[in-house]
Coordinates of C-alpha atoms and ligand atoms in Angstrom, one line a residue:
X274 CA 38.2 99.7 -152.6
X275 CA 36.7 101.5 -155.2
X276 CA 33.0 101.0 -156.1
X277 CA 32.4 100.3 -160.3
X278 CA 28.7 101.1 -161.1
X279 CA 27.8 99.7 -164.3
X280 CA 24.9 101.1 -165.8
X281 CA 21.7 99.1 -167.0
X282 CA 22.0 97.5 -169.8
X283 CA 19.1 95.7 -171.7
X284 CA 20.9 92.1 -172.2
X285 CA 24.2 92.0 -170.6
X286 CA 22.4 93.2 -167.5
X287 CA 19.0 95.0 -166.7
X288 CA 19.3 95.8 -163.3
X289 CA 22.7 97.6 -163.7
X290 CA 25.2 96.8 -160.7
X291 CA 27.4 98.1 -158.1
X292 CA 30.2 96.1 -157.6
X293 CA 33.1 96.6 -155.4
X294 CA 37.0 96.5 -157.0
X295 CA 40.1 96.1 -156.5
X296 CA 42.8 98.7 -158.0
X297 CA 44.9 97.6 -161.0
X298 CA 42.0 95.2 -162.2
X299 CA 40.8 96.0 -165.4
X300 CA 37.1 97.1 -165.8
X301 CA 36.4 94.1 -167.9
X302 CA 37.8 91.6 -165.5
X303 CA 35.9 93.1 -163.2
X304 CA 32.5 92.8 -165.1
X305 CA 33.2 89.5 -166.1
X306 CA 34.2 88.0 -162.8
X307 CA 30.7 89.1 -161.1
X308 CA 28.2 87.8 -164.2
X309 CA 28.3 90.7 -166.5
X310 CA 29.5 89.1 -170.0
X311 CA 31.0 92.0 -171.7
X312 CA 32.3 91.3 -175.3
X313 CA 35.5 90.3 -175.7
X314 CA 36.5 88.9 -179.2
X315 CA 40.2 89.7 -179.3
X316 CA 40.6 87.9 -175.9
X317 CA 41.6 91.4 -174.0
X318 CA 44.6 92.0 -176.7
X319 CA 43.3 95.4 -178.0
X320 CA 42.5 94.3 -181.4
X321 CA 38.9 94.9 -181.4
X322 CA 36.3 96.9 -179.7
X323 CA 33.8 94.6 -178.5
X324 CA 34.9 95.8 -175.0
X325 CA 34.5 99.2 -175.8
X326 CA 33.0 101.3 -172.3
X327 CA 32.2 104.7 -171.9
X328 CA 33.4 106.2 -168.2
X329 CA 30.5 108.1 -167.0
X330 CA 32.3 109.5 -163.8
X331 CA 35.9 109.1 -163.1
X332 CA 37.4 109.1 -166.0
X333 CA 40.0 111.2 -165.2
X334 CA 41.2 108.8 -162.3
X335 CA 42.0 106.7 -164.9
X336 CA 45.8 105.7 -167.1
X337 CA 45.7 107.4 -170.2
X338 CA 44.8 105.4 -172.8
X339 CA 47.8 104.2 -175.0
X340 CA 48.0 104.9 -179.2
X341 CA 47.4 101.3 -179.6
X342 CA 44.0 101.4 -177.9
X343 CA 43.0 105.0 -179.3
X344 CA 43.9 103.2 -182.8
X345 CA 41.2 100.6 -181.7
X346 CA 38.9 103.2 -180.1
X347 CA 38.5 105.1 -183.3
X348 CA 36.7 102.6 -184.6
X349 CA 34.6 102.1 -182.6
X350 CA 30.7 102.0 -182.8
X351 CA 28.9 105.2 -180.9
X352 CA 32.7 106.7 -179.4
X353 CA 32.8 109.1 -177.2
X354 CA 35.4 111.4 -175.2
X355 CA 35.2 109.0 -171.9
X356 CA 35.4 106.1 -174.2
X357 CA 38.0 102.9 -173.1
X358 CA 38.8 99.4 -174.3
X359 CA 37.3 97.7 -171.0
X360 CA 40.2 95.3 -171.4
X361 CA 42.2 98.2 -171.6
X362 CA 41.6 100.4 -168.8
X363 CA 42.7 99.8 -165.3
X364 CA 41.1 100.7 -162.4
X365 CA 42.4 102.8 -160.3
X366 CA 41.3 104.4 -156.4
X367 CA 38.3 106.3 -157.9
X368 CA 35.0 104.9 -157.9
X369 CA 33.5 104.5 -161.8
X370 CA 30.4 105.0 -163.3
X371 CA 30.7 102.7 -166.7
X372 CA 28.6 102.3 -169.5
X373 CA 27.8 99.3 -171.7
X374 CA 27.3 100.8 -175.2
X375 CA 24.3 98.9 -176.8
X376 CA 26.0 98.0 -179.5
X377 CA 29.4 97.3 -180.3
X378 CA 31.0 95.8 -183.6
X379 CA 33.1 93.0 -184.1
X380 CA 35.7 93.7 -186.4
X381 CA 37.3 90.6 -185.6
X382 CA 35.9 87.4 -187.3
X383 CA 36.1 84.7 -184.8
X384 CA 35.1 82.0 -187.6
X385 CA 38.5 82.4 -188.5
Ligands
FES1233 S1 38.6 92.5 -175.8 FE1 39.3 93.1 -177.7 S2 40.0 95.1 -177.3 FE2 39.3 94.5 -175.4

């Protein structure tokens, strides 16, 4: 099973964590199932990029990302070539090294 590092981060969690995963799960399932409360406004329907993640290693073991979540990904905040929609990107046999951008904006308004 492949091993997804996530990096430290200050509030969703300081002490980083190694966690192990199962193949076809996507990286924010994954987070969420084992504590790590990664944004999700849209409710994992690529319409926002709360769950945005930048791969650190593996990347490339990843699916492609789709137009619909590049659309997303452009906007955004801090993208970079390794970014993904957590909700978005499956996991695949490779182990991942995933960062938690420190901030992320909420283009969707969930008042309404
Ligand atoms: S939760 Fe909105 S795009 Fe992933």
């Amino acid at each position: 099973m492949p091993q997804i590092v996530f990096l430290p981060h200050e509030e969703l969690c300081p002490e980083g964590a190694a966690i192990e995963a199962k193949s076809g799960e996507t990286i924010l399932n994954v987070a969420l199932q084992n504590g790590i409360s990664i944004p999700h406004a849209c409710e994992k329907s690529c319409a926002c990029t709360t769950c945005h993640l930048v791969i650190r290693e593996g990347f490339d073991s990843l699916e492609e990302s789709d137009e619909l979540e590049d659309d997303m990904l452009d906007k955004a905040w801090g993208l970079e070539p390794e970014s993904r929609l957590g909700c978005q990107a499956l996991i695949a046999d490779e182990d991942l090294i995933v960062e938690i951008p420190k901030y992320n904006l909420n283009i969707v308004n969930e008042d309404h």
